[in-house]
Coordinates of C-alpha atoms and ligand atoms in Angstrom, one line a residue:
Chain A
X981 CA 25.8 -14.2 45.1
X982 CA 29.6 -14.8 44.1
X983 CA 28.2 -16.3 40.3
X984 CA 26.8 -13.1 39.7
X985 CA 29.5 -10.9 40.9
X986 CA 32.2 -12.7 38.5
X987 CA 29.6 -12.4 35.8
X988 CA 29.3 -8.5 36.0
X989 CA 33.1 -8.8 36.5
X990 CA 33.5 -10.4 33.1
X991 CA 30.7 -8.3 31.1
X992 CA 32.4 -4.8 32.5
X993 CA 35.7 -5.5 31.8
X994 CA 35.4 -6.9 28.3
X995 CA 36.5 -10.2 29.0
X996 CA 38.0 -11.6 25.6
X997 CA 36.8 -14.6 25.8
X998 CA 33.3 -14.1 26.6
X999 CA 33.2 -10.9 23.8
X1000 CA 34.4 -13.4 20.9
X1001 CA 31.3 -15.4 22.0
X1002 CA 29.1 -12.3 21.3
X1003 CA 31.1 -11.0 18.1
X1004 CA 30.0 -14.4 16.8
X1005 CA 26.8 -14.8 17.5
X1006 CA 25.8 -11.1 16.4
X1007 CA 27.7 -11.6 13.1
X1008 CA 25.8 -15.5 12.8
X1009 CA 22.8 -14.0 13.2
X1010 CA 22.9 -11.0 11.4
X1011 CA 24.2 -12.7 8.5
X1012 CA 21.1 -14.8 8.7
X1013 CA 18.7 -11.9 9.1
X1014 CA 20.1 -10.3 5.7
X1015 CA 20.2 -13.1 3.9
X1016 CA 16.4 -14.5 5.2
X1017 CA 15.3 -11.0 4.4
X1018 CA 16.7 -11.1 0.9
X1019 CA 14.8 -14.1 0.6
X1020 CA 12.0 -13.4 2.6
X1021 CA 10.8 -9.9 1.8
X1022 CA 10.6 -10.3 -2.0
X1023 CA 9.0 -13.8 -1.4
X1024 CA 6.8 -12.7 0.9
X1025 CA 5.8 -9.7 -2.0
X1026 CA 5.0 -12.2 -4.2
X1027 CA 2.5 -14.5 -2.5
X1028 CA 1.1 -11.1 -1.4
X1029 CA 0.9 -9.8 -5.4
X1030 CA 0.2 -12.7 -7.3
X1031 CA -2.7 -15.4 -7.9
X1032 CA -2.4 -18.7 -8.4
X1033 CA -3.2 -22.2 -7.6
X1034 CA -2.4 -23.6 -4.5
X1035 CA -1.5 -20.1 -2.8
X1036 CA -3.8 -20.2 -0.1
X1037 CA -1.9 -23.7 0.8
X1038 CA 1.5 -21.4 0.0
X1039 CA 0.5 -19.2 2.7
X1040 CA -0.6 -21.4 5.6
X1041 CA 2.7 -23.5 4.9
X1042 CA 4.5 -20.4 5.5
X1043 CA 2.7 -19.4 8.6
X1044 CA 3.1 -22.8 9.8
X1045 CA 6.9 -22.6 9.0
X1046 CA 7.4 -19.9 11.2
X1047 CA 7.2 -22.1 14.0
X1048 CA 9.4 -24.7 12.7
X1049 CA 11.8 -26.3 15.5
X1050 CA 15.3 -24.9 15.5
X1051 CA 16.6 -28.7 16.4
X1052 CA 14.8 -29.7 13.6
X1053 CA 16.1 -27.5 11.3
X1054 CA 19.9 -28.2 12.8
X1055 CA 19.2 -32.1 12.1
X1056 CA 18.3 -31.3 8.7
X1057 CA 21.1 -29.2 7.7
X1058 CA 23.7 -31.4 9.7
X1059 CA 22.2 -34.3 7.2
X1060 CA 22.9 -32.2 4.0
X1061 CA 26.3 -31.4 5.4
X1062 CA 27.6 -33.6 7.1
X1063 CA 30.7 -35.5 5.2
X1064 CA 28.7 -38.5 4.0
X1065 CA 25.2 -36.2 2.8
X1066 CA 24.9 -34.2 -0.4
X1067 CA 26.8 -31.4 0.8
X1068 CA 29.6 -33.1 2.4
X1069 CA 32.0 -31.6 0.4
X1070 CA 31.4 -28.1 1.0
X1071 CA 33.3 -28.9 4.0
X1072 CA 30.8 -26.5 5.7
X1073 CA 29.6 -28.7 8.8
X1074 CA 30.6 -27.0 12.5
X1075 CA 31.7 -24.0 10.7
X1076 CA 30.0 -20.3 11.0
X1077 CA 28.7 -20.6 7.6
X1078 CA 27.0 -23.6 8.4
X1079 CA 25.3 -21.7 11.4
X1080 CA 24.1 -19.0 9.2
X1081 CA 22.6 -21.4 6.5
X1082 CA 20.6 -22.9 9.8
X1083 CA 19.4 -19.8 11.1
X1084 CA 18.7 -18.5 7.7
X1085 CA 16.5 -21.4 7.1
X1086 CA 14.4 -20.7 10.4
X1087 CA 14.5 -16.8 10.2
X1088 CA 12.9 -16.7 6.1
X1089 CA 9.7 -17.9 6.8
X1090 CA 9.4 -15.4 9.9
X1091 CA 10.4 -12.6 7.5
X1092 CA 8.3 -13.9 4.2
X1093 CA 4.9 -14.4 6.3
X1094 CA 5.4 -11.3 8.3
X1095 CA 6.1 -9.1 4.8
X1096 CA 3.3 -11.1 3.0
X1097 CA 1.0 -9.7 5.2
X1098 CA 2.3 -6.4 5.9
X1099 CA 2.6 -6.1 1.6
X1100 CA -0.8 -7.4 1.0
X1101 CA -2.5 -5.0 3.7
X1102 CA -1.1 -2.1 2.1
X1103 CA -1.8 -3.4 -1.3
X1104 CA -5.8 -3.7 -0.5
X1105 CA -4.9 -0.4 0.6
X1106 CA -3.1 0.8 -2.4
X1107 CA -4.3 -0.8 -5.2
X1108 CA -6.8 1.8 -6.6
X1109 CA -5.2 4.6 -6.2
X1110 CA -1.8 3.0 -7.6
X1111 CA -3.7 1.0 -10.3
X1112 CA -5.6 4.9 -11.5
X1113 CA -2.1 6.1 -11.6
X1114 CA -0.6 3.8 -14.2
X1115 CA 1.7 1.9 -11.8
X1116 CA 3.4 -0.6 -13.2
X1117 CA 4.2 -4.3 -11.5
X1118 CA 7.5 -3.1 -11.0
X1119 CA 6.7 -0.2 -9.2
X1120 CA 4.3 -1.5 -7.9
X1121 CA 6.5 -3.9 -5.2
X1122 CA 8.8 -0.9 -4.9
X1123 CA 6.8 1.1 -4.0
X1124 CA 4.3 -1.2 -1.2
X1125 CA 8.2 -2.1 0.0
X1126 CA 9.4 1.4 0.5
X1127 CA 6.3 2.3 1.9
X1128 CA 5.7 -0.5 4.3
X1129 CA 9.6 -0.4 5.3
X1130 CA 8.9 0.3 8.9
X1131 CA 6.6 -2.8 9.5
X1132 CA 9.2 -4.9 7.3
X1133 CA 12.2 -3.5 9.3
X1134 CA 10.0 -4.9 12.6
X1135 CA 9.4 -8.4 10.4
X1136 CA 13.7 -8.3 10.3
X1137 CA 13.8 -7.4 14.2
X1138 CA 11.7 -10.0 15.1
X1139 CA 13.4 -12.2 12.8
X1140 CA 17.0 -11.5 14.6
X1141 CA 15.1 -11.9 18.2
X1142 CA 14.5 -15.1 17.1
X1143 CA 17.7 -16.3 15.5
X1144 CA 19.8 -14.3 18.2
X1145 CA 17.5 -16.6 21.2
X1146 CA 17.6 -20.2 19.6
X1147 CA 20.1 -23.1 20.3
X1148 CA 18.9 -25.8 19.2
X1149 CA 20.0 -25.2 15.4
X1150 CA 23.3 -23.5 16.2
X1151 CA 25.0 -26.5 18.3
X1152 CA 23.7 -29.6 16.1
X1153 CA 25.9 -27.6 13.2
X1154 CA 28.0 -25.6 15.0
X1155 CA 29.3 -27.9 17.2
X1156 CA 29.7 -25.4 20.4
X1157 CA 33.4 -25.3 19.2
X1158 CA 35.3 -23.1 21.4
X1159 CA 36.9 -19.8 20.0
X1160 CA 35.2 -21.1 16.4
X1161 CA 31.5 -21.8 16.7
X1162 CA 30.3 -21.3 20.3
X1163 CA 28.0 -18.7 20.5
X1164 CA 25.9 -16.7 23.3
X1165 CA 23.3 -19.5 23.7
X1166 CA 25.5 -22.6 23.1
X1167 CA 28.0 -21.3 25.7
X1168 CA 25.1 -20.9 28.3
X1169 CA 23.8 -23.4 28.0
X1170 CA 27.1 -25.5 28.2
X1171 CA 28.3 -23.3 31.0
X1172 CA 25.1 -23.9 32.9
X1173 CA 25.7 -27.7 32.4
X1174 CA 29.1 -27.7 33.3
X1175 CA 28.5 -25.3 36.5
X1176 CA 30.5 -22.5 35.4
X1177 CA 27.7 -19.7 36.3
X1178 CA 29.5 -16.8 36.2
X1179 CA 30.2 -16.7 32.2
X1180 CA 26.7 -18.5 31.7
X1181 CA 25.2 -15.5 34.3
X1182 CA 27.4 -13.0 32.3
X1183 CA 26.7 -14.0 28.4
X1184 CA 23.3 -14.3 30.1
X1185 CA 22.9 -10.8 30.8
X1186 CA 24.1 -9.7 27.7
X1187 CA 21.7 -11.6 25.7
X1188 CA 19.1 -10.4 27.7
X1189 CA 20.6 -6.8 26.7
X1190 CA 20.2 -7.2 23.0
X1191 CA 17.2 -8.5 22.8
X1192 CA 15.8 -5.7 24.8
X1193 CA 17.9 -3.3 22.4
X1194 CA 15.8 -5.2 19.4
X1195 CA 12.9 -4.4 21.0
X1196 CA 13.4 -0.7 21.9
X1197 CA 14.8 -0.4 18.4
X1198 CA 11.5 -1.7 16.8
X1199 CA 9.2 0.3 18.7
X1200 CA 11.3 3.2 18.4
X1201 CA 11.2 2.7 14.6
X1202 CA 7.4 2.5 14.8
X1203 CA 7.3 5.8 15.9
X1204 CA 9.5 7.4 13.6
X1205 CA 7.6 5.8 11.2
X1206 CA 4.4 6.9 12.4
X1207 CA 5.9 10.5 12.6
X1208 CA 7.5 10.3 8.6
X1209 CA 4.5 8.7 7.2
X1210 CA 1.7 9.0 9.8
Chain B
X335 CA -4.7 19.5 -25.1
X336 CA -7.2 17.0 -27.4
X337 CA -5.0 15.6 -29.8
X338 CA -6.1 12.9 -32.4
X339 CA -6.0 10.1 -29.7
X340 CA -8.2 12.0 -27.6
X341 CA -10.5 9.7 -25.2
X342 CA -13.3 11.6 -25.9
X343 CA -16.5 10.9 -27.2
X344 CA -16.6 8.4 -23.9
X345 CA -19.0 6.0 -24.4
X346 CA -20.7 4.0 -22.7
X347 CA -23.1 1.2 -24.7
X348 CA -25.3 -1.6 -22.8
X349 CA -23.5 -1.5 -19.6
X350 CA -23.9 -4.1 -17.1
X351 CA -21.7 -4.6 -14.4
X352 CA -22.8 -7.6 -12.2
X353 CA -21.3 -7.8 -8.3
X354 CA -22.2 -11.7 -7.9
X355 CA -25.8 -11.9 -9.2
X356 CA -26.3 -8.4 -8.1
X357 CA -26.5 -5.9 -11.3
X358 CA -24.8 -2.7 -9.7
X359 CA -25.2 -1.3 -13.2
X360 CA -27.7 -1.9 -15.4
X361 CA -27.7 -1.5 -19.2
X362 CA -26.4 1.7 -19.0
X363 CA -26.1 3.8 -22.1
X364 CA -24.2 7.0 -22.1
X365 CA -22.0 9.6 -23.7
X366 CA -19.8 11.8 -22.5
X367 CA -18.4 14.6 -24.9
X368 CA -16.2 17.5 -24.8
X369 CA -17.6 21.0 -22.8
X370 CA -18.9 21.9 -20.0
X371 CA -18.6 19.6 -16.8
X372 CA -21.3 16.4 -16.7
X373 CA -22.9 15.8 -13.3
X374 CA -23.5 12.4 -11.9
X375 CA -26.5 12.9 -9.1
X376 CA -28.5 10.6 -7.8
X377 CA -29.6 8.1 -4.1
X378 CA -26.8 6.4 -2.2
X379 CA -26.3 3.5 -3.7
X380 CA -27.6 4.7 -7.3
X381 CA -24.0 3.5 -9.0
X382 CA -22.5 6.9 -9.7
X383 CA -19.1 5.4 -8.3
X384 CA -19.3 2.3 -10.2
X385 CA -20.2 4.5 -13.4
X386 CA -17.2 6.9 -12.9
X387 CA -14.7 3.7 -11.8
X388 CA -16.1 2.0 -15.1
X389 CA -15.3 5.0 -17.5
X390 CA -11.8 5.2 -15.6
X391 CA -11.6 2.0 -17.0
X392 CA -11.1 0.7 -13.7
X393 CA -14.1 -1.9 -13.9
X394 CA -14.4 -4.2 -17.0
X395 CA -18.2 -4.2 -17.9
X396 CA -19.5 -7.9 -17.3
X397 CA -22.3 -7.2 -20.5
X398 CA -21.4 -3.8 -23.3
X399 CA -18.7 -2.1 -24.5
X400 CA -16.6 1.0 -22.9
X401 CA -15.0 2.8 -25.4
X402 CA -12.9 6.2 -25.1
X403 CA -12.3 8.2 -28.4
X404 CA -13.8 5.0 -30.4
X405 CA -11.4 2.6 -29.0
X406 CA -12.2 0.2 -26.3
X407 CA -8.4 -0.5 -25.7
X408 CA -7.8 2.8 -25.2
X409 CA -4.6 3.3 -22.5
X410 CA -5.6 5.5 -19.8
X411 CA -2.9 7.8 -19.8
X412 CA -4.9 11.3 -20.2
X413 CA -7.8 10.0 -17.6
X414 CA -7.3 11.0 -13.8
X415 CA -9.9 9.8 -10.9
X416 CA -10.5 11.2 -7.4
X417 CA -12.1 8.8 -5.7
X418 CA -14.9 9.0 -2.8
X419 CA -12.6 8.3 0.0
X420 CA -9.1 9.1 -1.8
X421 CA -6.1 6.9 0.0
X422 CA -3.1 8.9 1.0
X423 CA 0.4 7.5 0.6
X424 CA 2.6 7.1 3.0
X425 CA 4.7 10.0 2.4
X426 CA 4.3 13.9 3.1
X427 CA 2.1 16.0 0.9
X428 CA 4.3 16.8 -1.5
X429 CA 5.8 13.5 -2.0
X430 CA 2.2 12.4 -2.8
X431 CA 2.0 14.8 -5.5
X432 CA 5.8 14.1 -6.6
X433 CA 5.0 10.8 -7.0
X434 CA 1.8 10.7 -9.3
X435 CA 4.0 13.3 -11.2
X436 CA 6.6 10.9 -11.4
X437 CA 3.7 8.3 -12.2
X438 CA 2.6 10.1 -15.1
X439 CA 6.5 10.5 -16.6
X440 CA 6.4 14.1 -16.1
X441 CA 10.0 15.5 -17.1
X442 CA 12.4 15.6 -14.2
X443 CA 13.2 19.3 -14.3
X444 CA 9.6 20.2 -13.9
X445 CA 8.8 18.2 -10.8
X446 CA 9.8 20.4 -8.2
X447 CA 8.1 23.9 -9.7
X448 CA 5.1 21.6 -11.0
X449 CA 4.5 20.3 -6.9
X450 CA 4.6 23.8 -6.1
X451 CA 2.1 24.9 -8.7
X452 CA -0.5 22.0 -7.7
X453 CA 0.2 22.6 -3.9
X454 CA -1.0 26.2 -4.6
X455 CA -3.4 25.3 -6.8
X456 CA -5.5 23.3 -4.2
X457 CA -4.4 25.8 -1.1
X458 CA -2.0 23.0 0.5
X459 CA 1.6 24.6 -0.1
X460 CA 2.0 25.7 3.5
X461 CA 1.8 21.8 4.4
X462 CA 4.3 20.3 2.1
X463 CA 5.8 18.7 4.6
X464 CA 3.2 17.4 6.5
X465 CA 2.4 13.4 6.5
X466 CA -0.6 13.5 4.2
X467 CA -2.1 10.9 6.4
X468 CA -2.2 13.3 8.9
X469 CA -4.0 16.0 6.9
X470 CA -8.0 16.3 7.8
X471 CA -10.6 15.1 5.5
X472 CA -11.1 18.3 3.8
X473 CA -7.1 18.4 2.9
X474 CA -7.0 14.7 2.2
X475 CA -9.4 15.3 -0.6
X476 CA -7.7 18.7 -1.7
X477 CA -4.0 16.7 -2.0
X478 CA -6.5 14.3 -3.9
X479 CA -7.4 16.4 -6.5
X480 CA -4.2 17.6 -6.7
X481 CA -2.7 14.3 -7.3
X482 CA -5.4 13.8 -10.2
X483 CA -4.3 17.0 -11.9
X484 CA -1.0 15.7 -12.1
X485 CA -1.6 13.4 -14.6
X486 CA -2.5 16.3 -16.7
X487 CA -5.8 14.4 -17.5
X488 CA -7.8 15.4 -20.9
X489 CA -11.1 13.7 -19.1
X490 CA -10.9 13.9 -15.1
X491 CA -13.5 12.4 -13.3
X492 CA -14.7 13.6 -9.4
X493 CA -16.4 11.1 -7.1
X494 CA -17.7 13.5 -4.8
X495 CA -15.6 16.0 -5.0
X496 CA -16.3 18.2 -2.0
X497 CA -18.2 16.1 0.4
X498 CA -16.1 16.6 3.2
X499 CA -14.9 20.5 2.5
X500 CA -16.2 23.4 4.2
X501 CA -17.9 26.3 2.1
X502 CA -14.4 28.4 1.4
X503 CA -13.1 25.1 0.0
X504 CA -16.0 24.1 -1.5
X505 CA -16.2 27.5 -3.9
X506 CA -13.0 27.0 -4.0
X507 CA -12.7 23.6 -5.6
X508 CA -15.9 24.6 -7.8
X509 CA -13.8 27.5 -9.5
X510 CA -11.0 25.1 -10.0
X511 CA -13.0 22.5 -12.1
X512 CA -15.2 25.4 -13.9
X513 CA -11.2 26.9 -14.6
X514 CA -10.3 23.2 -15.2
X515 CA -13.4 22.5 -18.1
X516 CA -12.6 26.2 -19.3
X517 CA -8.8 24.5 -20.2
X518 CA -10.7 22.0 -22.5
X519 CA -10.5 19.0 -19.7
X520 CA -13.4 17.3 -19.8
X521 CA -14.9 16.7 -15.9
X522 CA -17.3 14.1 -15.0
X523 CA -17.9 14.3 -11.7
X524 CA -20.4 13.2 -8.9
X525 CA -22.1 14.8 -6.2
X526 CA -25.2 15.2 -3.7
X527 CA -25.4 19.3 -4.1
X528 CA -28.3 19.9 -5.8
X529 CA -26.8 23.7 -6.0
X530 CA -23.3 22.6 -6.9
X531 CA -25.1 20.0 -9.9
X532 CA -26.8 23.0 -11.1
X533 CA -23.8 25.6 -10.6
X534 CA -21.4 23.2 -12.7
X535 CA -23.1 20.6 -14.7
X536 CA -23.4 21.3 -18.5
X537 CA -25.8 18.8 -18.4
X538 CA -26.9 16.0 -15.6
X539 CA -27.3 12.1 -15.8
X540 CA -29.5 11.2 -12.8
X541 CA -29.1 7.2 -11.6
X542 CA -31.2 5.3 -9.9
X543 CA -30.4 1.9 -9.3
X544 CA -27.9 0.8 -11.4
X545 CA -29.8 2.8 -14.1
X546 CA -29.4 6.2 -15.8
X547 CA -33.3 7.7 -15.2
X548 CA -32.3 10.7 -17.0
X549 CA -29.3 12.5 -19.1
X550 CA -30.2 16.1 -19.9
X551 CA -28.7 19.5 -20.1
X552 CA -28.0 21.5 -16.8
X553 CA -30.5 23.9 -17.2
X554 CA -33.4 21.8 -18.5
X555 CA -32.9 19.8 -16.1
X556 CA -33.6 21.9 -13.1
X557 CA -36.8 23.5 -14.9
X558 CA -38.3 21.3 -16.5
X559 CA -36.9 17.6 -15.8
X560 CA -38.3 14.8 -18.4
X561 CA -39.1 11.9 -15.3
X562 CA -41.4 11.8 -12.8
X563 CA -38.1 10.3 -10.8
X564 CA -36.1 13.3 -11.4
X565 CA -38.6 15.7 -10.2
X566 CA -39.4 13.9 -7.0
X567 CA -35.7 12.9 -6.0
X568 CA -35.3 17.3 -6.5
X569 CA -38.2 17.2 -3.8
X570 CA -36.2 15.2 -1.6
X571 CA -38.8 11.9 -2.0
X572 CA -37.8 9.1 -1.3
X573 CA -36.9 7.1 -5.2
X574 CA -38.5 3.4 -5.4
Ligands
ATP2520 N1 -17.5 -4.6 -5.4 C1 -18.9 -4.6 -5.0 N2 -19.5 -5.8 -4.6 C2 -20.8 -5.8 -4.3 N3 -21.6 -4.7 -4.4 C3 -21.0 -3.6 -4.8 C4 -19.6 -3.5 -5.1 N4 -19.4 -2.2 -5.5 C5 -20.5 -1.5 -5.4 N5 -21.5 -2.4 -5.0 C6 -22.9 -2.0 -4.8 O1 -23.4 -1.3 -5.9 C7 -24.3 -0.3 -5.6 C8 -23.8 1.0 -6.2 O2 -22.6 1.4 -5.5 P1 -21.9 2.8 -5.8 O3 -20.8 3.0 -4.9 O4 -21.7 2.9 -7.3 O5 -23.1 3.9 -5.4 P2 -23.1 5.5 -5.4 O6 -24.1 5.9 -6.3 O7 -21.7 5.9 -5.6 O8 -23.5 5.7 -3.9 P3 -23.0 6.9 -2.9 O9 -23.8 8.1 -3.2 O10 -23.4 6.4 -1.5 O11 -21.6 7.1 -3.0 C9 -24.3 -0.3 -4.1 O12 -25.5 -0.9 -3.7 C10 -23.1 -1.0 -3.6 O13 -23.4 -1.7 -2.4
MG2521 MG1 -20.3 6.8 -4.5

């Protein structure tokens, strides 16, 4: 298989090309996983905390959310941006920024359901004890945070798995620009179309590689967790 | 350690707590003043944990008044609990303690000798370290007591104290709440030792569904008990 010997070829020498493709993505994506988890966590803390009306519809929203359709979301945020919607002149459309705003927009409800749960578990847990001591509200959310980081760093992981595999958002605002906006999955899968294997194969394989990463990272910070805190 | 804003006499008038229609206590009336330790005893089920969580103030009473030191408003500052099946945090053993120290605003130069001193206190200092989730049910309950001692309570109250310890730690624990009441705290606690009720209660309230049966002195109480109830639940009958 030729395609896949010009693909390791490209992966093992650091071809520049194909390594600006997965600078960019990583630094898309993580950009969207901090900002959906500053979003996400302390939202998600507070659907977990608090009463009121309509929070059981708040919740199955959110869960629903989670599986919102990343070509969706890139429709909706090429609408607000593009030149003639009510962004237009941000001047953000097929620019990085405007791929992190997508991805940050798909990744937040992943993160806010994920910690509402994870919050609210160890809150039913908690709350005697932590009421008996005289915890405050503040200290409260600090402390069912601090505690629960290691399920909340898995909410982020899985968050990033998901922004770090989609396509759909990233070329509707991206544009698939070369050497500006393409990314890991928008090259593949413009590669693929155009028959170039090789660097479709290669950024292919490298995906593959950091999304296993992810995974070995989360489960790996499972069990330090369970060995800190048991 | 009583000052003026003590929460003692702790009083509880007409009690009724209601769990749906269900009342889990009943019109209770009772008083708990300084001394030696009072003894909760009674059936599974009888309310002693919903008593203790009441006076706490964990519970609101659905029917009465709960008042601590005459005031019903009272902040529960100087009261500690240690509940039936105490909940660990997720943090070693002497973070748990650190952190109800820290709960209770104890001043920062303190907190490391004052760990140490409750570790000891409760036999635990040689597993600091450890995860207290992964201490056993004995030491779970020991870092538990510990934890309640940190608030340097004026009223602490016990919900079975030493269900789960062996006899060393059992003797052990007694001594520290007989050396705890001896400090002026006052202990409420609960338990199914007959022996233990009688080794450390001042005096006894005996429940029975959702109801105090009984609320005498220690040693009346095992001679010559007022109720028919409280002599036969001593005999190990079956309360209706
Ligand atoms: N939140 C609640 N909702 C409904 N019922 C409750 C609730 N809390 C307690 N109960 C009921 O109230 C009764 C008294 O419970 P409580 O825990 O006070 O008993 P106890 O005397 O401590 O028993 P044990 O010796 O088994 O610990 C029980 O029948 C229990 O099922
Ligand atoms: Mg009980």
């Amino acid at each position: 298989m030729p395609a896949a010997t010009s693909a390791l070829h490209l992966v093992l020498t650091g071809d520049p090309a194909l390594y600006t493709i997965v600078r960019l993505s990583l630094l898309v994506s993580l950009s969207a996983v901090l900002l959906a988890a500053g979003i996400g966590v302390p939202l998600g803390a507070l659907l977990a905390l608090t009463r009121f009306r309509g929070r059981t519809g708040a919740i199955v929203l959110l869960n629903a959310l989670m599986g919102l359709p990343p070509v969706v979301v890139g429709l909706v945020v090429f609408m607000f941006l593009s030149r003639s919607g009510p962004l237009g002149s941000w001047g953000l459309l097929f620019t990085p920024p405007a791929m992190v705003i997508a991805q940050t927009i798909l990744v937040t409800p992943i993160i806010a359901a994920l910690s509402r749960q994870t919050i609210e578990d160890l809150w039913v847990e908690y709350r005697d004890e932590l009421t008996a001591m005289s915890i405050g509200p503040v200290r409260r959310v600090t402390t069912l945070i601090w505690d629960a980081r290691i399920s909340l760093l898995t909410a982020l992981l899985a968050g990033f798995g998901r922004a770090a595999a989609e396509v759909g958002a990233i070329m509707i605002v991206g544009g698939n620009i070369e050497g500006f906006t393409r990314t890991m999955t928008t090259a593949i899968a413009l590669e693929t179309s155009k028959g170039d294997l090789p660097l479709a194969i290669g950024l292919g394989v490298v995906l593959m590689i950091i999304v296993l990463l992810i995974n070995a990272l989360a489960w790996g910070a499972r069990r330090a967790g369970e060995r800190i805190a048991g | 350690m009583r000052g003026p804003m003590s929460d003692l006499p702790l009083s509880l008038v007409d009690v009724t707590i209601l769990a749906g229609e269900v009342a889990i206590l009943n019109e209770v009336s009772v008083t708990f003043t300084g001394g030696a330790p009072t003894v909760l005893i009674g059936p599974n089920g009888a309310g002693k944990t919903t008593l203790l969580r009441a006076a706490m103030g964990l519970v609101p009473a659905t029917r009465g008044r709960i008042a601590w030191g005459g005031r019903d408003d009272a902040p529960p500052d100087k009261r500690a609990i240690m509940f039936q099946r105490p909940v660990m945090l997720r943090r070693s053993v002497a973070d748990n303690i650190l952190y109800a120290l820290r709960a209770a605003n104890a001043p920062g130069e303190t907190l490391q000798d004052r760990t140490q001193d409750l570790l000891t206190l409760v036999g635990l200092q040689h597993l600091a370290r450890r995860p207290a989730r992964r201490l056993s049910g004995g030491e779970q309950q020991r870092l538990a007591l510990a934890r309640a001692l940190a608030r340097a309570p004026t009223v602490l109250f016990l919900d079975e104290p030493t269900a789960s310890l062996d006899p060393y730690a059992t003797k052990t624990i007694e001594d520290l709440v007989r050396a705890i009441a001896k400090l002026g705290v006052k202990v409420v606690m609960s338990t199914h030792d007959l022996g233990q009720a009688r080794r450390i209660g001042g005096d006894i309230v005996l429940m029975h569904r959702g109801r105090v049966v009984e609320h005498t002195p220690g040693a009346q109480f095992f001679d010559e008990p007022r109720t028919q109830e409280a002599r036969k639940f001593m005999a190990g009958e079956l309360l209706v």
